[in-house]
Structures are given as C-alpha cells and as structure tokens.
Short mmCIF file of C-alpha atoms in Angstrom, two decimals:
data_model
loop_
_atom_site.label_atom_id
_atom_site.label_comp_id
_atom_site.label_asym_id
_atom_site.label_seq_id
_atom_site.Cartn_x
_atom_site.Cartn_y
_atom_site.Cartn_z
CA MET A 1 0.00 0.00 0.00
CA ARG A 2 2.83 2.35 0.82
CA PHE A 3 4.48 1.57 -2.52
CA ILE A 4 1.32 2.50 -4.42
CA PHE A 5 1.05 5.81 -2.60
CA LYS A 6 4.67 6.64 -3.33
CA THR A 7 4.29 5.83 -7.01
CA SER A 8 1.21 8.07 -7.32
CA TYR A 9 3.06 10.90 -5.59
CA ASP A 10 6.05 10.55 -7.89
CA GLN A 11 3.76 10.77 -10.91
CA ASP A 12 2.26 13.99 -9.56
CA ILE A 13 5.60 15.74 -9.15
CA ARG A 14 7.27 14.56 -12.37
CA LEU A 15 7.16 16.92 -15.34
CA ALA A 16 7.63 14.04 -17.81
CA ARG A 17 4.86 11.52 -17.18
CA HIS A 18 6.25 8.73 -19.36
CA GLY A 19 9.15 7.82 -21.62
CA GLY A 20 7.55 9.40 -24.67
CA HIS A 21 7.68 12.82 -23.03
CA VAL A 22 11.32 12.31 -22.12
CA PHE A 23 12.21 11.37 -25.71
CA TRP A 24 10.32 14.11 -27.54
CA TYR A 25 11.14 16.92 -25.12
CA GLY A 26 14.76 15.75 -25.08
CA LEU A 27 14.78 15.87 -28.88
CA LEU A 28 13.32 19.38 -28.78
CA VAL A 29 15.95 20.55 -26.28
CA ALA A 30 18.72 19.01 -28.40
CA PHE A 31 17.45 20.86 -31.48
CA LEU A 32 17.27 24.17 -29.61
CA LEU A 33 20.82 23.71 -28.33
CA VAL A 34 22.32 23.04 -31.77
CA ALA A 35 20.03 25.46 -33.67
CA PRO A 36 22.66 28.24 -34.04
CA TRP A 37 24.89 25.87 -36.02
CA ILE A 38 22.29 24.22 -38.26
CA ILE A 39 20.12 27.21 -39.31
CA ASP A 40 21.14 30.52 -40.82
CA GLU A 41 21.20 33.87 -39.03
CA TYR A 42 17.79 35.03 -40.26
CA TRP A 43 15.90 31.97 -39.00
CA LEU A 44 17.85 32.08 -35.75
CA ALA A 45 16.57 35.63 -35.25
CA GLN A 46 13.00 34.43 -35.92
CA LEU A 47 13.46 31.60 -33.41
CA THR A 48 14.68 34.15 -30.87
CA PHE A 49 11.50 36.18 -31.39
CA VAL A 50 9.47 32.98 -30.89
CA LEU A 51 11.14 32.51 -27.49
CA ILE A 52 10.53 36.15 -26.53
CA TYR A 53 6.87 36.09 -27.54
CA GLY A 54 6.54 32.68 -25.87
CA ILE A 55 7.62 34.22 -22.55
CA VAL A 56 5.03 36.99 -22.95
CA GLY A 57 2.46 34.40 -24.03
CA LEU A 58 3.04 32.40 -20.83
CA GLY A 59 2.01 35.43 -18.79
CA LEU A 60 -1.06 36.19 -20.88
CA MET A 61 -1.96 32.49 -20.90
CA LEU A 62 -1.82 32.45 -17.10
CA LEU A 63 -4.11 35.48 -16.96
CA ALA A 64 -6.60 34.67 -19.73
CA GLY A 65 -6.33 30.91 -20.12
CA PHE A 66 -5.99 29.79 -16.50
CA THR A 67 -7.58 32.63 -14.51
CA GLY A 68 -10.19 33.73 -17.04
CA GLN A 69 -9.30 37.44 -16.96
CA PHE A 70 -9.70 39.26 -20.27
CA SER A 71 -6.93 41.71 -21.25
CA ILE A 72 -6.58 43.78 -24.43
CA GLY A 73 -3.85 46.06 -23.09
CA HIS A 74 -1.02 43.63 -22.49
CA ALA A 75 1.30 45.56 -24.80
CA ALA A 76 1.48 48.18 -22.01
CA PHE A 77 3.28 45.69 -19.75
CA LEU A 78 5.52 44.66 -22.65
CA GLY A 79 6.41 48.32 -23.22
CA THR A 80 6.97 48.98 -19.51
CA GLY A 81 9.54 46.19 -19.35
CA ALA A 82 11.18 47.29 -22.60
CA TYR A 83 11.56 50.94 -21.60
CA THR A 84 12.70 50.07 -18.07
CA GLN A 85 15.37 47.77 -19.47
CA GLY A 86 16.46 50.34 -22.07
CA VAL A 87 16.72 53.24 -19.62
CA LEU A 88 18.54 51.26 -16.92
CA THR A 89 20.94 49.59 -19.36
CA ASN A 90 21.84 52.94 -20.91
CA MET A 91 22.50 54.29 -17.39
CA GLY A 92 25.05 51.52 -16.81
CA VAL A 93 22.97 49.29 -14.51
CA PRO A 94 24.14 45.62 -14.74
CA PHE A 95 22.02 43.51 -17.04
CA PRO A 96 20.68 41.04 -14.39
CA LEU A 97 19.57 43.89 -12.11
CA ALA A 98 17.94 45.75 -15.00
CA LEU A 99 16.13 42.55 -16.03
CA LEU A 100 14.79 42.02 -12.51
CA ALA A 101 13.78 45.68 -12.28
CA SER A 102 11.89 45.41 -15.57
CA ALA A 103 9.92 42.42 -14.32
CA ALA A 104 9.31 44.03 -10.90
CA LEU A 105 8.11 47.36 -12.29
CA SER A 106 5.83 45.62 -14.79
CA ALA A 107 4.41 43.52 -11.93
CA ALA A 108 3.78 46.68 -9.91
CA VAL A 109 1.98 48.24 -12.87
CA GLY A 110 -0.03 45.02 -13.19
CA VAL A 111 -1.15 45.36 -9.57
CA VAL A 112 -2.19 48.98 -10.20
CA VAL A 113 -4.31 47.82 -13.14
CA ALA A 114 -5.77 44.86 -11.23
CA LEU A 115 -7.03 46.80 -8.21
CA PRO A 116 -9.66 48.95 -9.99
CA ALA A 117 -10.46 46.11 -12.41
CA LEU A 118 -11.49 43.70 -9.65
CA ARG A 119 -15.12 44.80 -9.79
CA VAL A 120 -15.51 44.22 -13.53
CA LYS A 121 -15.11 41.14 -15.70
CA GLY A 122 -15.62 39.93 -19.24
CA ILE A 123 -15.81 42.57 -21.93
CA TYR A 124 -15.81 45.36 -19.32
CA LEU A 125 -12.45 44.17 -18.01
CA GLY A 126 -11.20 44.13 -21.59
CA ILE A 127 -12.30 47.75 -22.07
CA ALA A 128 -10.58 48.75 -18.81
CA THR A 129 -7.28 47.15 -19.85
CA LEU A 130 -7.64 48.66 -23.34
CA SER A 131 -7.98 52.12 -21.80
CA PHE A 132 -4.91 51.49 -19.68
CA GLY A 133 -2.97 50.49 -22.79
CA PHE A 134 -3.83 53.82 -24.44
CA ILE A 135 -2.73 55.71 -21.32
CA VAL A 136 0.63 53.93 -21.14
CA GLU A 137 1.27 54.45 -24.85
CA GLU A 138 0.62 58.17 -24.39
CA VAL A 139 3.02 58.26 -21.42
CA PHE A 140 5.74 56.68 -23.58
CA ALA A 141 5.18 59.32 -26.26
CA ARG A 142 5.00 62.36 -23.94
CA TRP A 143 7.70 61.58 -21.35
CA GLU A 144 10.49 62.58 -23.70
CA SER A 145 13.12 63.16 -21.02
CA VAL A 146 13.07 59.46 -20.14
CA THR A 147 11.65 57.53 -23.09
CA GLY A 148 12.79 59.76 -25.92
CA GLY A 149 9.20 60.34 -27.01
CA ASN A 150 8.21 59.55 -30.57
CA ALA A 151 11.88 59.75 -31.59
CA GLY A 152 12.45 56.45 -29.82
CA LEU A 153 15.15 55.07 -27.57
CA HIS A 154 18.31 53.22 -28.54
CA VAL A 155 19.18 50.27 -26.28
CA LYS A 156 22.73 49.06 -25.66
CA SER A 157 23.74 45.42 -26.12
CA PRO A 158 23.44 43.34 -22.94
CA GLN A 159 26.57 42.60 -20.91
CA LEU A 160 26.60 39.59 -18.59
CA PHE A 161 29.61 39.02 -16.31
CA GLY A 162 31.88 40.83 -18.75
CA TRP A 163 30.61 38.93 -21.79
CA SER A 164 28.82 40.76 -24.59
CA LEU A 165 25.59 39.08 -25.66
CA GLY A 166 25.00 41.31 -28.64
CA SER A 167 25.69 38.51 -31.14
CA GLY A 168 22.86 36.40 -32.49
CA GLU A 169 24.05 33.18 -30.86
CA GLY A 170 24.76 34.64 -27.42
CA PHE A 171 21.47 36.48 -27.18
CA TYR A 172 19.59 33.42 -28.48
CA PHE A 173 20.94 31.27 -25.66
CA LEU A 174 20.07 33.99 -23.15
CA CYS A 175 16.45 34.00 -24.39
CA LEU A 176 16.42 30.19 -24.35
CA VAL A 177 17.50 30.04 -20.71
CA VAL A 178 14.93 32.65 -19.67
CA ALA A 179 12.18 30.85 -21.62
CA VAL A 180 13.01 27.49 -20.04
CA VAL A 181 13.10 28.95 -16.51
CA ALA A 182 9.81 30.81 -17.08
CA THR A 183 8.14 27.68 -18.46
CA LEU A 184 9.26 25.51 -15.55
CA GLY A 185 8.13 28.21 -13.13
CA ILE A 186 4.65 28.40 -14.69
CA LEU A 187 4.30 24.60 -14.76
CA ASN A 188 5.16 24.36 -11.07
CA LEU A 189 2.89 27.30 -10.23
CA LEU A 190 -0.07 25.66 -11.97
CA ARG A 191 0.44 22.45 -9.94
CA SER A 192 0.51 24.38 -6.67
CA PRO A 193 -2.55 25.43 -4.61
CA THR A 194 -2.19 28.92 -6.10
CA GLY A 195 -2.43 27.60 -9.64
CA ARG A 196 -5.43 25.47 -8.77
CA ALA A 197 -7.07 28.54 -7.25
CA PHE A 198 -6.53 30.37 -10.56
CA VAL A 199 -8.26 27.55 -12.45
CA ALA A 200 -11.11 27.48 -9.93
CA ILE A 201 -11.69 31.22 -10.44
CA ARG A 202 -11.73 30.70 -14.20
CA ASP A 203 -14.29 27.91 -14.00
CA SER A 204 -16.64 29.60 -11.51
CA GLU A 205 -15.97 32.58 -9.28
CA ILE A 206 -18.95 31.78 -7.05
CA SER A 207 -17.80 28.20 -6.50
CA ALA A 208 -14.21 29.34 -5.88
CA GLN A 209 -15.35 31.88 -3.31
CA SER A 210 -17.51 29.29 -1.58
CA MET A 211 -14.39 27.13 -1.16
CA GLY A 212 -12.59 29.95 0.64
CA ILE A 213 -10.58 31.34 -2.27
CA HIS A 214 -9.97 35.08 -1.88
CA LEU A 215 -10.92 36.39 -5.33
CA ALA A 216 -9.29 39.82 -5.06
CA ARG A 217 -6.01 38.41 -3.81
CA TYR A 218 -5.65 35.74 -6.47
CA LYS A 219 -6.82 37.95 -9.33
CA THR A 220 -4.29 40.59 -8.32
CA MET A 221 -1.60 37.93 -8.06
CA SER A 222 -2.46 36.63 -11.52
CA PHE A 223 -2.23 40.13 -13.00
CA ALA A 224 1.11 40.73 -11.28
CA ILE A 225 2.71 37.47 -12.46
CA SER A 226 1.34 37.94 -15.98
CA ALA A 227 2.66 41.51 -16.14
CA ALA A 228 6.05 40.43 -14.76
CA LEU A 229 6.46 37.84 -17.53
CA ALA A 230 5.37 40.42 -20.11
CA GLY A 231 7.95 42.84 -18.72
CA LEU A 232 10.60 40.14 -18.84
CA GLY A 233 9.79 39.49 -22.48
CA GLY A 234 9.72 43.24 -23.14
CA ALA A 235 13.24 43.62 -21.74
CA LEU A 236 14.56 40.94 -24.10
CA TYR A 237 12.50 42.45 -26.93
CA ALA A 238 14.20 45.82 -26.42
CA HIS A 239 17.67 44.29 -26.61
CA LYS A 240 16.79 42.25 -29.68
CA LEU A 241 15.55 45.27 -31.64
CA SER A 242 18.14 47.70 -30.14
CA PHE A 243 15.58 50.46 -30.70
CA ILE A 244 12.11 50.96 -29.23
CA SER A 245 9.40 53.56 -29.83
CA PRO A 246 5.83 54.05 -28.51
CA ASP A 247 4.17 52.81 -31.72
CA GLN A 248 5.62 49.35 -31.10
CA PHE A 249 3.38 48.92 -28.04
CA ASN A 250 0.02 50.07 -29.35
CA ILE A 251 -3.39 48.40 -29.57
CA LEU A 252 -2.31 46.32 -32.57
CA GLN A 253 0.45 44.73 -30.51
CA SER A 254 -2.04 43.91 -27.74
CA ILE A 255 -4.39 42.30 -30.26
CA ASP A 256 -1.52 40.27 -31.69
CA LEU A 257 -0.68 38.98 -28.20
CA LEU A 258 -4.29 38.04 -27.51
CA LEU A 259 -4.53 36.42 -30.93
CA MET A 260 -1.39 34.45 -30.12
CA VAL A 261 -2.82 32.74 -27.02
CA VAL A 262 -6.28 32.16 -28.55
CA ILE A 263 -4.91 30.47 -31.66
CA GLY A 264 -2.23 28.63 -29.68
CA GLY A 265 -4.86 27.21 -27.35
CA LEU A 266 -6.25 28.84 -24.20
CA GLY A 267 -5.55 26.92 -21.03
CA SER A 268 -2.33 25.19 -22.15
CA VAL A 269 1.33 26.05 -21.67
CA HIS A 270 2.10 24.51 -25.06
CA GLY A 271 -0.36 26.95 -26.62
CA ALA A 272 1.77 29.94 -25.63
CA PHE A 273 4.67 28.73 -27.77
CA LEU A 274 2.50 27.36 -30.57
CA GLY A 275 0.82 30.76 -30.75
CA ALA A 276 4.23 32.47 -30.79
CA ILE A 277 5.27 30.28 -33.73
CA PHE A 278 2.07 31.24 -35.51
CA LEU A 279 2.60 34.95 -34.80
CA ILE A 280 6.13 34.88 -36.23
CA ALA A 281 5.49 32.47 -39.12
CA MET A 282 2.24 33.92 -40.45
CA PRO A 283 3.74 37.17 -41.85
CA GLN A 284 6.39 35.06 -43.62
CA LEU A 285 3.74 32.82 -45.15
CA ILE A 286 1.66 35.81 -46.23
CA SER A 287 4.65 37.47 -47.90
CA MET A 288 5.45 34.25 -49.77
CA GLY A 289 1.81 33.80 -50.78
CA LYS A 290 1.57 37.30 -52.26
CA ASP A 291 3.45 36.14 -55.37
CA TRP A 292 0.69 33.61 -56.10
CA LEU A 293 -2.18 36.07 -55.69
CA PRO A 294 -3.48 38.66 -58.18
CA ALA A 295 -1.73 42.02 -57.88
CA VAL A 296 -4.91 43.73 -56.64
CA VAL A 297 -5.16 41.30 -53.72
CA GLY A 298 -1.47 40.67 -53.07
CA GLN A 299 -0.55 44.37 -52.82
CA ALA A 300 -3.56 45.38 -50.70
CA PRO A 301 -2.35 47.15 -47.51
CA GLY A 302 -4.82 45.34 -45.23
CA LEU A 303 -4.08 41.81 -46.44
CA GLN A 304 -2.32 40.69 -43.26
CA GLY A 305 -5.12 41.96 -41.01
CA LEU A 306 -7.70 40.25 -43.22
CA VAL A 307 -5.87 36.91 -43.05
CA TYR A 308 -5.46 37.21 -39.26
CA GLY A 309 -9.17 37.94 -38.86
CA LEU A 310 -10.21 34.99 -41.03
CA VAL A 311 -7.87 32.64 -39.18
CA LEU A 312 -9.16 33.80 -35.79
CA ILE A 313 -12.81 33.39 -36.86
CA ALA A 314 -12.05 29.91 -38.19
CA PHE A 315 -10.42 28.85 -34.92
CA VAL A 316 -13.20 30.27 -32.75
CA LEU A 317 -15.88 28.49 -34.79
CA PHE A 318 -14.22 25.18 -35.63
CA GLU A 319 -11.36 24.70 -33.16
CA PRO A 320 -11.93 26.66 -29.92
CA LEU A 321 -9.06 24.81 -28.22
CA GLY A 322 -6.56 26.21 -30.72
CA LEU A 323 -3.53 24.57 -32.26
CA TYR A 324 -2.82 22.54 -29.14
CA GLY A 325 -6.41 21.26 -29.09
CA ARG A 326 -6.06 20.15 -32.70
CA TRP A 327 -2.82 18.34 -31.83
CA LEU A 328 -4.58 16.54 -28.95
CA LYS A 329 -7.23 15.29 -31.37
CA ILE A 330 -4.61 14.12 -33.86
CA ARG A 331 -2.71 12.35 -31.09
CA THR A 332 -5.90 10.67 -29.87
CA TRP A 333 -6.70 9.54 -33.41
CA LEU A 334 -3.24 8.01 -33.76
CA GLN A 335 -3.53 6.26 -30.40
CA LEU A 336 -6.96 4.76 -31.16
CA PHE A 337 -6.43 3.94 -34.84
CA PRO A 338 -8.03 1.85 -36.34
CA PHE A 339 -10.69 1.92 -33.58
CA TYR A 340 -11.30 5.67 -33.83
CA ARG A 341 -14.98 6.67 -33.86
CA LYS A 342 -16.24 9.62 -35.85
CA GLY A 343 -18.31 11.11 -33.01
CA LEU A 344 -15.57 10.89 -30.39
CA PHE A 345 -15.31 14.67 -29.91
CA LYS A 346 -19.01 15.41 -30.32
CA ARG A 347 -19.49 15.94 -26.58
CA GLN A 348 -16.62 18.41 -26.47
CA LYS A 349 -18.09 20.43 -29.36
CA SER A 350 -21.58 20.54 -27.85
CA PHE A 351 -20.12 21.68 -24.51
CA THR A 352 -18.23 24.46 -26.26
CA LYS A 353 -21.39 25.68 -27.99
CA SER A 354 -23.43 25.70 -24.79
CA ASP A 355 -20.57 27.40 -22.96
CA ARG A 356 -20.83 30.41 -25.28
CA LEU A 357 -24.42 31.04 -24.15
CA ARG A 358 -23.60 31.62 -20.49
#
C-alpha cells in the first residue's frame, strides 16, 4: 500500500509523465541547443523572437487561459519592461539587475491595473485594460526626457559578467535560458494550490469563493505574475531590436498577443509557444503567398489583417481549443487507430457551444 502511494506521488511531481515525453522533449531541447549551427542567421533571429513572444504568451496564458481574466492592453506591460530595461541599461545598470527591475516594475503596474479592475469582468475588463494600454502608450510618447518620445530610444547590447551578448548566438541562448526557466516556473505554479485557485476562479468565481478562495487576492496575483512575464519578455525584446518607440506597443500589438494565445490554445502552456510560432510564421507565409495572388489582392495594404481575422474566426468556430487542441485530437486519433470513432469529440463540441451562451 505504501508503494502505491509513493508511485502516485512521484507521478504527480514529475514533469515528464512517461518515456515518450522524455524522448520528444529531449529531442526538442537538443534541437534548440544546436540550432545556431544548423540554421542561418535570419531563421535564428526568428526563433529568438518565438522565445521572446513565448515568454510573454506564458504570462497572458496564465491570466486569460488559467484565470479567465480578459486583457486587451497587455502591450502596455511589454512596453513597460522594454523601456525600463532600455533606460537602466543605458545608465550603466548591470544587465541582471535591469532585467529584474523590468519584471518588478511591470508587476507593480499590473497590480495597479488589477485593483480597480477587480469589480468588472468579461468585456468590461477588456475595455478597462484597453484604456490602460492607451494611457501607457501616451506616457511613452509624452515623457520625452526618459523615453525619448516619438523619436524612440536606442538600447545598448546586454553585458553579462563581462561577456557581450549582442551577437545572435549569445542572445539566443540567453532568451532560451529565460524561456526554459519561465516555463518551468509556470508549470510548477499551476500544480501548486495557487495555480489550482486560478483555475477554480476561471471555472466559476462563485464556487471558488464558496471554497474559501480570496478572489481579489488571487486575481491581483495573476495580474502581477502575468505583467512580470510580459515585462521580462519586453526587456529581451528591447535588446533584440536595439531600438524601441511608442508605436511598437500600441493596440495592434495587444491584439496580436491576444490572438497568439487564442490560436495557440487557451488553457495550455504549449499553446503559448504554438501561438508564438504562428505569430512569427504567419507574416512570412503571407509574404510568400503574395506572389501567387493577383496584384490587386497581393498588394492590398490590409491583407495581413484580413488573413489574421479569417484565421481567428475559423479557430473560434471550428477549433476553440486552438492549435494545441487540434494536436490533442490528432494524437488521440493516432492512439486509437483503427478503432477511432467519428463522433468521439461530439461531446466536447456541444459543450463548447453551450458554454458560449452563459
């Protein structure tokens, strides 16, 4: 009996539940470690952006996917981290301290946003965060003595223990380490009582409160952690671009971030990185597809927005669980083949439709 209890406990605390996880995640880690030597500089830069957006996506996924809080102003936290990192680095503050300060200040801003937003939810919370995003963007543009205003701010290359990380390979490995640490931190947080409280609030605030969960405390905590991860990603984003300006953190950036987690798959850590891959790869696919389209369509200025809108509508209607949900269905089909039944996911679809009517 004791042996059975110990085995169950070990399964709960292990990140890799079986040998298949160990193999495939090990293969992924091996690829990421040798990527600088097997892909060219351009694709390495795109992979670096995937890691940066993945870090930001983890924070937004925690807020929207696991706590059920709607945010359309997340670019404000991204910009707060970017400008904090840029200003402190240019002042000569060591890179690790500037990185921690970026995350801490973004978390503090997240708490400021969360406190007045505790009494609203749904679309009203989205409008509140949208308004905050406009305010922060205006602060970036008007506070010229610190941010440089609309002229922008140049950011120095990061220095870590005397080593310059301005090269593509060095900065890529820095982003990889931060992404791995952030992912492991989120995974462990979600398995803790705090993470389970977040999920309980997402499923039903009334039920969570009846179980003794303090809604204001955990919602504020979720906003703070989400903003801290966005600030962390913003700090790396500033170093990667070497130049930041207020128009990089506008409403369009917030919509892109929300689009990233919805298409990746709300409520899954994998979805944050799948959505980041989509966000980086889609413009490349659109630019390649322009050559095959008529000139009137291919050269239209709003083509990218149109494609994004169509893709989002298609996912909301036909695959609400996003890319990760589609992968789960494919994996289930492969596991059950040839005994797969056509109506296997019918219950999940009907639940999703009824859930929209609440």
